[in-house]
Amino acid sequence: MASISTVPIDKLLLDPSSVLRKPVNVISPKRRKCPRERFVQSMENLAIPLGQSEKRLRLYGAGGDGAMDSENATSSAERVRVTVRVRPPTRVEQREEDGPPFIFLDTEKNTVILRRRGSFMDFTEFQFDAVLPPTALQVDVYNMAARAVVLDVLNGYNGTIMAYGQTGAGKTYTLSDNLTNGGGVTSVGGIIPRSAAEIFDRAGLDQDYEFHVSMSYIQIYMEQIQDLLRPESCNMQIREGMNGVYVSGVEEVQVKSVEDTMKLLMLGDRHRCLSFTKLNAHSSRSHTIVILTVEKKAKYKTSEQKAELADRRRVSSCFVESERVLVGKLFLVDLAGSERLKKSGSEGIRASEAMSVNLSLTCLGKCISARADPAITHVPFRDSKLTRLLQESLGGNAKTSLVINIAPCSEYLQESMSSLHFGSRAMKLTTQAVVNVEEEFRVLTRNLQETVNLQDEKLQHLEASVLSKDEQLVQAQQSLAEKARQVELLREEQNRFNHKFMEQLRVKDESWKNRLENVRSSATNIHQKRIENLQDELTRLKNAENQYALSRPTHVINNNAAKDLAAQIIQRAYKQHYVAMLYKEKKKLEVVVGYQLMANSAVRVLKGIQLLDELFTRKNFPKLSLR
Ligand code: ADP
Ligand code: MG
């Protein structure tokens, strides 16, 4: 289908005003005889309306929505769809790019015409399924190159969307730009966020089917496959199973929303091998593949629901009879760009990476050439990990769409030319996609696996709780032993104290006993002595009595006389006492009288002085009175 033609220079007169700065020129081959007009076509007119792009995509053959019907299950050969996208020139490119234009796009005929470098004669024309100018929006690219494949994947087909082109041509931008948005798709969102959004939107709207979407993310770096969602898994092996090739042991993570998908992509991107080169500040040093697996299963449970569904879908109920699961796999391949070491300035490890990338891209080119040529029977898929993995996408069970990214500057003309050649070769490839129907066992297996995982988790929880209980038990035992030890210590302490107390008590007891004994003995002694003294006194009194009895006069004293005598003695004593007192008073009186006499004479002296004083005083008065 692809046609390459060399256009003579006289048929393509160049308009000097239409240089690349304004930007890539668009020509209409039908009107080649009016060159002036054909170069001034505005790029703004080139944004492709959605309806049109959908119509074009139908050529390629979207599966429609009757996914469960058996017609879809039959394979039909389809050509790989190729879209060319020219990115806008950077500021530097705009500044540096002068001279006549070298690239012409015709979005009507979907042709790209390249003028060979340094030649005004040689033009090479390519035709593709779609050609997108620099003004094309991300949504246009998605609609033109990806949407149909995504819809097919939702219906159980395998699909591959692949970006090819030199480093810096816009592959990563086309596929996965604006991942950092963290979820929602924005106007600059690339094919990956848009595909995920389409899948989840459609799955959410479909009342009859339930969808299960899982995602894997791998990179091929220096011919080694690494799981970007589990980066410790490097050098993973490719195996071949009933459903084609697959990466053994790759992590498949269930995703339930666009946000989940974006989070995983951002997670994977952290381990992606990127580095700075002169051609691109974030040059991919590896090929990356995002794999979205969509499983679709009818929700119906009863035969009435089944009949209703068949009626609604306008298919025979036998087509919705068995509990089948449609499994579509979407491969989103961001190829590392080919690069010339001279231009990229890569050295050392960067140069090795570039060589490894170039080698695998050469191998990809060889496989495509071989597959495109019916005469060649051997296709060297096994020569590189990339071609081995893309084996199905390059002519097997897959619907494949290729985006060729082009940089719009003459410096990369050779690379652009080679990319366009690659694209036009790819247009010759046909694939044989079939609906992948798997019996319920896949779901059962997954459910079983989920149950096993759940049980495992429960078991782990139980084990953890048993372990923690064990630990608690051990701790309790330890604390019990500690408590017992403390009790033992306390008991010993108490015994020691008891013993000491008893000892002290015993000592005290003995000392009290001794004291009591002493007190008792001393009391007894005193008592004894008193008795003895009393006895002595008694004896003495007895003796005295005896003596008195012996010496007692014979006559009895008259009591009254004695009394009188006694009274006389007392009177005498009183008399003596009063006389002594009177005598003392007399002495005192004599002193007082003495004092009285002295006072009288003093008064007389005082009176004499007063008289003298008056006398002297009066002597002066008459003089005074005479006056
Ligand atoms: P590649 O992956 O092919 O090496 P990138 O996708 O990383 O190249 O693009 C290189 C630079 O060009 C990036 O800064 C990117 O944002 C920018 N770019 C590429 N294509 C476009 C486009 N269509 N519109 C705007 N910028 C673009
Ligand atoms: Mg890239």
XYZ file of C-alpha atoms and ligand atoms in Angstrom:
655
model
C 0.000 0.000 0.000
C 2.784 2.334 0.820
C 3.987 4.231 -2.160
C 7.204 6.059 -2.415
C 7.690 8.271 -5.346
C 10.327 10.659 -6.440
C 8.866 13.879 -7.647
C 10.814 15.913 -10.182
C 11.743 19.395 -9.150
C 9.891 21.170 -11.901
C 6.654 19.790 -10.527
C 7.322 21.075 -7.066
C 8.305 24.686 -7.324
C 9.183 25.973 -3.932
C 7.683 29.024 -2.450
C 10.450 30.916 -0.607
C 7.958 32.271 1.926
C 6.927 28.845 3.090
C 9.890 28.006 5.233
C 9.602 25.628 8.121
C 9.138 28.376 10.640
C 5.536 28.614 9.455
C 5.666 25.479 10.136
C 5.586 22.329 7.952
C 4.009 22.816 4.565
C 0.984 21.003 3.460
C 0.413 20.266 -0.154
C -2.423 18.929 -2.102
C -0.935 16.765 -4.849
C -4.019 17.196 -6.963
C -3.318 20.893 -7.225
C 0.356 20.724 -7.866
C 0.065 23.040 -10.818
C -0.696 25.958 -8.495
C 2.357 25.851 -6.275
C 1.841 29.230 -4.621
C -1.537 28.256 -3.274
C -0.542 24.870 -2.106
C 2.062 26.149 0.334
C -0.036 28.705 2.105
C -2.589 26.275 3.456
C -3.099 27.073 7.097
C -2.014 24.441 9.580
C -4.947 25.286 11.836
C -7.277 23.691 9.307
C -5.547 20.421 9.809
C -6.987 19.495 13.185
C -8.910 16.402 12.248
C -12.555 16.260 13.292
C -13.386 13.324 15.534
C -16.094 11.899 13.315
C -13.762 11.820 10.372
C -11.017 10.155 12.301
C -13.434 7.540 13.540
C -14.563 6.930 9.969
C -11.000 6.476 8.839
C -10.329 4.137 11.671
C -13.173 1.958 10.602
C -11.091 1.020 7.604
C -8.730 -0.532 10.029
C -11.622 -2.359 11.615
C -12.681 -1.653 15.152
C -14.501 -4.585 16.671
C -17.833 -2.874 17.412
C -19.458 -3.663 20.700
C -20.945 -7.097 20.045
C -17.961 -8.603 21.667
C -19.299 -11.978 22.525
C -20.515 -12.952 19.121
C -18.609 -15.623 17.337
C -18.076 -13.668 14.143
C -15.652 -11.533 16.029
C -13.779 -14.571 17.103
C -12.781 -15.416 13.560
C -9.553 -13.877 12.479
C -9.250 -11.551 9.555
C -6.053 -10.221 8.078
C -5.554 -6.554 8.713
C -2.792 -4.233 7.792
C -0.746 -2.466 10.413
C -1.963 1.097 10.638
C 0.730 3.754 10.369
C 0.310 7.388 11.406
C 2.974 10.020 10.910
C 3.207 12.841 13.410
C 5.488 15.791 12.905
C 6.281 17.604 16.093
C 6.450 21.403 16.246
C 9.911 22.892 15.898
C 11.647 23.969 19.050
C 12.712 27.610 19.451
C 16.288 26.730 18.567
C 15.136 24.857 15.490
C 12.979 27.809 14.482
C 15.941 30.117 14.849
C 18.397 27.933 13.059
C 16.171 26.575 10.345
C 16.346 28.709 7.273
C 16.432 27.913 3.627
C 13.786 26.288 1.516
C 11.313 23.846 3.039
C 12.135 20.182 2.811
C 9.065 18.479 4.197
C 5.531 18.683 2.812
C 2.460 17.138 4.355
C -0.806 16.403 2.658
C -3.405 15.554 5.240
C -5.995 14.844 2.575
C -3.988 12.219 0.805
C -1.965 11.382 3.889
C 1.298 11.831 2.131
C 4.625 13.121 3.304
C 7.085 14.431 0.765
C 10.693 14.865 1.734
C 13.195 16.779 -0.296
C 16.575 15.224 -0.238
C 19.263 17.280 1.383
C 21.162 19.579 -0.893
C 19.031 18.594 -3.811
C 16.318 20.564 -5.494
C 15.478 17.653 -7.723
C 14.977 14.701 -5.470
C 11.727 14.357 -3.609
C 10.564 11.239 -1.870
C 6.892 10.798 -1.281
C 5.402 8.495 1.311
C 1.823 7.647 1.880
C 0.411 6.530 5.200
C -2.906 5.952 6.885
C -2.772 9.335 8.546
C -0.443 12.279 8.547
C -0.580 14.719 11.440
C 0.988 18.160 11.204
C 2.718 19.893 14.134
C -0.529 21.606 15.086
C -2.287 18.305 15.660
C -3.534 17.925 19.211
C -2.956 14.952 21.461
C -6.635 14.078 21.189
C -6.312 13.980 17.375
C -3.377 11.629 17.632
C -5.312 9.432 20.032
C -8.351 9.374 17.781
C -6.325 8.668 14.659
C -3.821 6.182 15.956
C -5.072 4.598 19.139
C -8.778 4.724 19.791
C -9.790 1.903 17.456
C -7.166 -0.394 18.906
C -8.316 0.386 22.440
C -11.921 -0.377 21.504
C -10.790 -3.656 19.976
C -8.910 -4.518 23.137
C -12.123 -3.943 25.089
C -13.644 -6.597 22.858
C -11.016 -9.224 23.493
C -8.403 -8.485 20.836
C -4.748 -7.954 21.415
C -3.631 -4.493 20.383
C -0.305 -2.772 20.010
C 0.306 0.953 19.778
C 3.917 1.715 19.117
C 5.841 4.993 18.714
C 8.884 4.946 16.469
C 11.308 7.709 15.558
C 14.636 9.230 16.279
C 15.512 10.524 19.726
C 13.733 13.775 20.489
C 11.087 13.326 17.799
C 8.231 13.154 20.323
C 7.563 9.450 20.982
C 7.295 9.752 24.745
C 5.258 12.932 24.388
C 2.853 11.150 22.068
C 2.455 8.143 24.349
C 2.658 9.233 27.904
C 2.877 12.946 28.356
C 1.298 14.566 31.387
C 1.492 11.520 33.606
C 2.555 13.800 36.430
C -0.943 15.196 36.390
C -1.588 12.256 38.742
C -4.816 11.016 37.313
C -7.252 12.920 35.161
C -6.500 13.236 31.482
C -5.755 16.801 30.418
C -5.537 18.288 26.956
C -1.866 17.378 26.717
C -2.350 13.834 27.985
C -0.807 11.233 25.715
C -2.123 7.957 24.341
C -1.550 5.947 27.525
C -3.660 8.126 29.847
C -6.307 8.442 27.158
C -6.423 4.689 26.524
C -6.795 3.990 30.229
C -9.536 6.618 30.473
C -11.366 5.104 27.487
C -11.167 1.617 28.962
C -12.466 2.645 32.370
C -15.129 4.958 30.948
C -16.503 2.241 28.691
C -16.213 -0.429 31.357
C -18.091 1.823 33.770
C -20.910 2.431 31.312
C -21.372 -1.200 30.327
C -24.192 -2.654 32.413
C -23.965 -6.138 30.953
C -20.329 -6.966 31.428
C -17.910 -6.825 34.232
C -14.346 -5.825 33.510
C -11.138 -6.666 35.223
C -8.130 -4.596 34.209
C -4.578 -5.323 35.194
C -1.354 -3.637 34.274
C 2.288 -4.565 33.784
C 5.156 -2.237 32.982
C 8.508 -3.413 31.709
C 11.587 -1.983 30.050
C 14.182 -3.565 27.799
C 17.479 -2.037 28.765
C 20.693 -3.281 27.177
C 18.894 -6.464 26.088
C 17.642 -7.238 29.584
C 14.016 -7.139 30.594
C 13.267 -5.396 33.863
C 9.936 -5.210 35.633
C 9.404 -1.512 36.307
C 6.715 -2.261 38.882
C 9.096 -4.577 40.722
C 12.519 -3.257 39.731
C 14.390 -5.955 41.627
C 13.186 -8.363 38.898
C 15.786 -7.807 36.185
C 16.843 -10.028 33.349
C 13.416 -11.618 33.108
C 12.883 -14.396 30.637
C 10.513 -14.545 27.674
C 8.490 -17.733 27.433
C 6.098 -19.018 24.833
C 2.706 -20.292 25.903
C -0.595 -21.208 24.277
C -1.489 -17.537 23.947
C 1.835 -16.438 22.495
C 4.954 -15.042 24.100
C 4.981 -13.545 27.558
C 7.434 -12.344 30.124
C 7.727 -14.951 32.825
C 6.973 -13.737 36.339
C 6.018 -10.226 35.348
C 4.028 -8.313 37.960
C 0.365 -7.892 36.963
C -1.279 -5.280 39.167
C -5.030 -4.860 39.188
C -6.092 -1.296 38.328
C -9.559 0.064 38.965
C -9.276 3.598 37.642
C -7.241 5.923 35.451
C -5.716 7.258 38.663
C -4.480 3.772 39.586
C -2.960 3.367 36.138
C -1.243 6.747 36.289
C 0.131 6.051 39.743
C 1.646 2.794 38.525
C 3.060 4.513 35.451
C 4.665 7.185 37.573
C 5.989 4.503 39.894
C 7.477 2.615 36.937
C 8.859 5.789 35.370
C 11.029 6.329 38.432
C 13.024 3.266 37.403
C 12.985 4.004 33.718
C 16.410 4.608 32.194
C 16.545 8.188 30.958
C 19.529 10.412 30.430
C 20.578 13.699 28.946
C 21.835 13.772 25.369
C 22.342 16.633 22.993
C 19.207 15.519 21.180
C 16.864 15.172 24.130
C 17.250 16.192 27.778
C 15.220 13.118 28.810
C 16.355 10.630 26.239
C 14.969 7.117 26.835
C 17.790 4.618 26.969
C 15.419 1.681 26.993
C 12.300 0.469 25.213
C 9.340 0.516 27.556
C 6.146 -1.480 27.259
C 2.976 -0.901 29.226
C 0.657 -3.900 29.075
C -2.992 -3.388 29.984
C -4.909 -6.657 30.180
C -8.672 -6.256 29.962
C -10.849 -9.200 30.929
C -14.508 -8.933 30.037
C -17.179 -11.243 31.313
C -20.957 -11.165 31.054
C -22.736 -10.328 34.289
C -25.796 -12.436 33.629
C -26.575 -15.268 35.972
C -29.985 -16.643 34.956
C -31.209 -17.841 31.548
C -33.717 -14.946 31.456
C -30.929 -12.432 31.910
C -28.947 -14.248 29.221
C -31.861 -14.114 26.759
C -32.424 -10.464 27.594
C -28.783 -9.675 26.956
C -28.796 -11.569 23.640
C -31.907 -9.648 22.665
C -30.375 -6.338 23.576
C -27.169 -7.140 21.729
C -29.175 -8.520 18.788
C -27.286 -11.789 18.759
C -28.430 -15.340 19.220
C -28.567 -16.439 22.845
C -26.199 -19.275 21.981
C -23.508 -16.663 21.626
C -23.925 -15.595 25.192
C -24.348 -19.071 26.443
C -21.073 -20.191 27.847
C -19.377 -18.463 30.689
C -16.552 -17.171 28.623
C -14.122 -14.428 29.362
C -12.700 -12.148 26.688
C -9.121 -11.245 27.308
C -7.662 -8.331 25.360
C -4.111 -7.189 25.852
C -3.027 -3.679 24.950
C 0.697 -3.163 24.408
C 1.769 0.479 24.528
C 5.332 0.545 23.262
C 7.565 3.582 23.678
C 10.608 2.638 21.657
C 13.924 4.213 22.484
C 14.982 6.431 19.629
C 17.734 5.568 17.248
C 20.564 8.023 17.548
C 23.809 8.817 15.828
C 26.557 8.962 18.393
C 28.095 11.906 16.592
C 24.944 13.963 16.984
C 23.900 12.837 20.443
C 27.448 13.182 21.819
C 26.938 9.968 23.829
C 30.058 8.435 25.299
C 30.902 5.504 27.555
C 27.857 3.790 28.969
C 25.543 6.188 27.068
C 27.215 5.094 23.815
C 26.768 1.410 24.751
C 23.105 2.071 25.518
C 22.656 3.832 22.185
C 24.368 0.966 20.350
C 22.159 -1.594 22.090
C 19.064 0.460 21.181
C 20.215 0.874 17.571
C 20.913 -2.846 17.331
C 17.457 -3.831 18.531
C 15.855 -1.231 16.232
C 17.821 -2.626 13.290
C 16.553 -6.047 14.240
C 13.005 -4.645 14.387
C 13.521 -3.205 10.917
C 14.794 -6.540 9.630
C 11.824 -8.415 11.093
C 9.404 -5.951 9.514
C 11.152 -6.235 6.155
C 11.109 -9.999 6.386
C 7.444 -10.103 7.409
C 6.585 -7.642 4.645
C 8.229 -9.784 2.006
C 6.198 -12.935 1.352
C 9.227 -14.536 -0.250
C 11.123 -14.536 3.020
C 10.122 -17.387 5.281
C 12.429 -16.840 8.207
C 11.770 -13.830 10.374
C 14.582 -13.230 12.902
C 12.263 -12.443 15.826
C 14.627 -14.181 18.228
C 17.523 -11.877 17.429
C 16.451 -9.351 20.037
C 14.266 -9.233 23.119
C 12.219 -6.429 21.573
C 11.294 -8.332 18.403
C 10.678 -11.481 20.390
C 8.198 -9.661 22.585
C 6.564 -7.857 19.661
C 6.368 -11.031 17.574
C 2.569 -11.148 17.713
C 2.240 -7.417 17.071
C 4.316 -7.730 13.899
C 2.079 -10.093 12.030
C 0.471 -12.360 14.606
C -2.544 -12.161 16.838
C -2.766 -8.403 17.332
C -4.135 -5.189 15.947
C -1.210 -2.903 15.536
C -0.953 0.831 15.114
C 2.375 2.508 14.576
C 3.069 6.197 15.114
C 6.105 7.503 13.269
C 7.412 10.605 15.009
C 9.337 13.090 12.943
C 11.408 16.089 13.971
C 10.759 19.036 11.645
C 14.278 20.148 10.926
C 16.537 19.510 8.022
C 19.398 18.444 10.258
C 17.509 15.230 11.025
C 16.350 14.730 7.479
C 18.239 11.489 7.105
C 16.760 10.107 10.343
C 13.282 11.268 9.319
C 13.739 9.617 5.949
C 14.761 6.352 7.561
C 11.815 6.536 10.011
C 9.412 7.113 7.117
C 10.942 4.164 5.247
C 10.419 2.072 8.373
C 6.813 3.228 8.534
C 6.116 2.508 4.922
C 7.567 -0.988 5.296
C 5.402 -1.519 8.366
C 2.358 -0.655 6.286
C 2.896 -3.853 4.367
C 2.522 -5.988 7.474
C -0.682 -7.807 8.057
C -1.799 -9.262 11.331
C -4.339 -11.948 12.131
C -6.079 -10.782 15.250
C -8.580 -13.057 16.924
C -10.773 -12.509 19.913
C -9.058 -14.148 22.833
C -11.688 -16.185 24.540
C -10.778 -17.947 27.671
C -13.009 -20.275 29.541
C -14.254 -19.451 32.943
C -11.271 -21.224 34.386
C -9.234 -18.022 34.059
C -11.713 -16.215 36.231
C -11.979 -19.244 38.456
C -8.230 -19.438 38.680
C -8.037 -15.784 39.493
C -10.826 -16.048 42.040
C -9.127 -19.091 43.454
C -5.864 -17.236 43.514
C -7.561 -14.311 45.189
C -9.132 -16.656 47.735
C -5.770 -18.324 48.293
C -4.166 -14.902 48.647
C -6.900 -13.906 51.055
C -6.421 -17.096 53.042
C -2.692 -16.513 52.926
C -3.205 -13.040 54.264
C -5.525 -14.335 56.970
C -3.002 -17.045 57.777
C -0.268 -14.480 57.949
C -2.445 -12.344 60.205
C -3.168 -15.365 62.343
C 0.484 -16.315 62.427
C 1.345 -12.770 63.297
C -1.286 -12.709 66.035
C -0.161 -16.145 67.327
C 3.391 -14.888 67.280
C 2.378 -11.760 69.117
C 0.367 -13.884 71.591
C 3.424 -16.106 72.003
C 5.491 -13.059 72.610
C 2.939 -11.773 75.088
C 2.955 -15.180 76.786
C 6.723 -15.205 76.982
C 6.631 -11.668 78.331
C 3.948 -12.626 80.839
C 5.980 -15.669 81.868
C 9.042 -13.525 82.240
C 7.192 -10.944 84.292
C 5.668 -13.769 86.381
C 9.120 -15.212 87.018
C 10.328 -11.746 87.913
C 7.403 -11.254 90.283
C 8.055 -14.690 91.845
C 11.703 -13.742 92.310
C 10.674 -10.481 93.931
C 8.252 -12.345 96.208
C 11.024 -14.772 97.110
C 13.339 -11.850 97.879
C 10.617 -10.200 99.963
C 10.006 -13.439 101.825
C 13.708 -13.776 102.538
C 13.777 -10.175 103.667
C 10.780 -10.799 105.910
C 12.392 -13.912 107.390
C 15.540 -11.957 108.074
C 13.507 -9.221 109.681
C 11.479 -11.702 111.743
C 14.622 -13.359 112.884
C 16.195 -10.045 113.806
C 13.034 -8.917 115.551
C 12.795 -12.140 117.524
C 16.432 -11.814 118.446
C 15.889 -8.236 119.564
C 12.773 -9.321 121.432
C 14.696 -12.069 123.114
C 17.458 -9.656 124.104
C 14.918 -7.127 125.300
C 13.048 -9.836 127.155
C 16.171 -10.913 128.931
C 17.121 -7.364 129.817
C 13.604 -6.727 131.146
C 13.759 -9.902 133.096
C 17.047 -8.790 134.563
C 15.647 -5.390 135.318
C 12.552 -6.821 136.914
C 14.718 -9.133 138.899
C 16.819 -6.197 139.986
C 13.777 -4.127 140.885
C 12.216 -7.013 142.697
C 15.374 -7.806 144.570
C 16.006 -4.152 145.418
C 12.346 -3.743 146.532
C 12.657 -6.854 148.619
C 15.874 -5.505 150.146
C 14.303 -2.151 150.968
C 11.261 -3.858 152.408
C 13.473 -6.133 154.397
C 15.482 -3.187 155.645
C 12.344 -1.322 156.638
C 11.062 -4.301 158.497
C 14.416 -4.597 160.136
C 14.396 -0.901 161.003
C 10.850 -1.131 162.276
C 11.823 -4.142 164.288
C 14.828 -2.182 165.617
C 12.549 0.758 166.442
C 10.123 -1.526 168.091
C 12.884 -3.047 170.114
C 14.170 0.410 171.021
C 10.691 1.582 171.990
C 10.188 -1.534 174.015
C 13.477 -0.903 175.724
C 12.604 2.757 176.264
C 9.229 1.762 177.654
C 10.867 -0.621 179.927
C 13.249 2.047 181.102
C 10.460 4.613 181.499
C 8.442 2.171 183.484
C 11.381 1.767 185.739
C 12.164 5.526 186.079
C 8.500 6.814 186.300
C 7.775 8.989 189.477
C 5.377 7.663 191.942
C 3.250 10.926 192.205
C 1.000 12.166 189.352
C 1.452 15.646 188.192
C -1.528 17.824 188.544
C -2.801 18.643 185.200
C -4.152 22.105 186.000
C -0.960 23.219 187.627
C 0.949 22.082 184.601
C -1.411 24.011 182.460
C -0.934 27.112 184.487
C 2.743 26.619 184.391
C 2.628 26.262 180.684
C 0.438 29.375 180.419
C 2.842 31.301 182.547
C 5.752 30.207 180.445
C 3.891 31.250 177.274
C 2.889 34.616 178.815
C 6.434 35.253 179.737
C 7.569 34.405 176.241
C 4.960 36.775 174.744
C 5.927 39.514 177.186
C 9.559 39.159 176.247
C 8.605 39.254 172.629
C 6.463 42.453 172.978
C 9.093 44.193 175.087
C 11.637 43.502 172.390
C 9.253 44.896 169.837
C 8.498 48.008 171.888
C 12.129 48.566 172.392
C 12.643 48.419 168.637
C 9.762 50.894 168.116
C 11.206 53.246 170.722
C 14.499 53.194 168.844
C 12.722 54.055 165.687
C 10.793 56.875 167.365
C 13.984 58.322 168.757
C 15.360 58.437 165.228
C 12.174 60.089 164.003
C 12.276 62.649 166.838
C 15.909 63.394 165.971
C 14.893 64.012 162.430
C 12.026 66.242 163.650
C 14.386 68.375 165.629
C 16.725 68.736 162.728
C 13.809 69.706 160.561
C 12.625 72.370 163.041
C 16.020 74.015 163.147
C 16.211 73.873 159.373
C 12.832 75.632 159.254
C 14.071 78.296 161.595
C 17.162 78.826 159.401
C 14.932 79.029 156.342
C 12.685 81.585 158.023
C 15.763 83.697 158.897
C 16.868 83.589 155.295
C 13.387 84.630 154.180
C 13.440 87.566 156.551
C 16.768 88.671 155.200
C 15.530 88.320 151.721
C 12.427 90.372 152.426
C 14.556 92.981 154.098
C 16.755 93.410 151.078
C 13.808 93.397 148.842
C 11.950 96.114 150.839
C 15.068 98.392 150.939
C 14.732 98.884 147.247
C 10.949 99.357 147.216
C 10.796 102.887 148.740
C 13.056 104.298 146.095
C 10.928 102.930 143.664
C 7.769 104.103 145.377
C 9.207 107.730 145.772
C 9.589 108.084 142.232
P 11.444 11.080 22.202
O 10.685 10.311 23.219
O 11.061 10.769 20.822
O 12.910 10.999 22.407
P 10.189 13.280 23.503
O 8.803 12.797 23.457
O 10.901 13.152 24.786
O 11.070 12.621 22.391
O 10.143 14.797 22.983
C 11.260 15.646 23.012
C 10.772 17.048 23.408
O 9.895 17.553 22.431
C 10.020 17.039 24.705
O 10.369 18.177 25.434
C 8.575 17.115 24.285
O 7.786 17.753 25.251
C 8.635 17.913 23.004
N 7.578 17.508 22.074
C 7.553 16.419 21.348
N 6.451 16.365 20.596
C 5.755 17.486 20.858
C 4.500 18.039 20.391
N 3.747 17.403 19.504
N 4.097 19.201 20.899
C 4.844 19.859 21.802
N 6.022 19.404 22.261
C 6.486 18.223 21.804
Mg 11.348 9.065 24.759
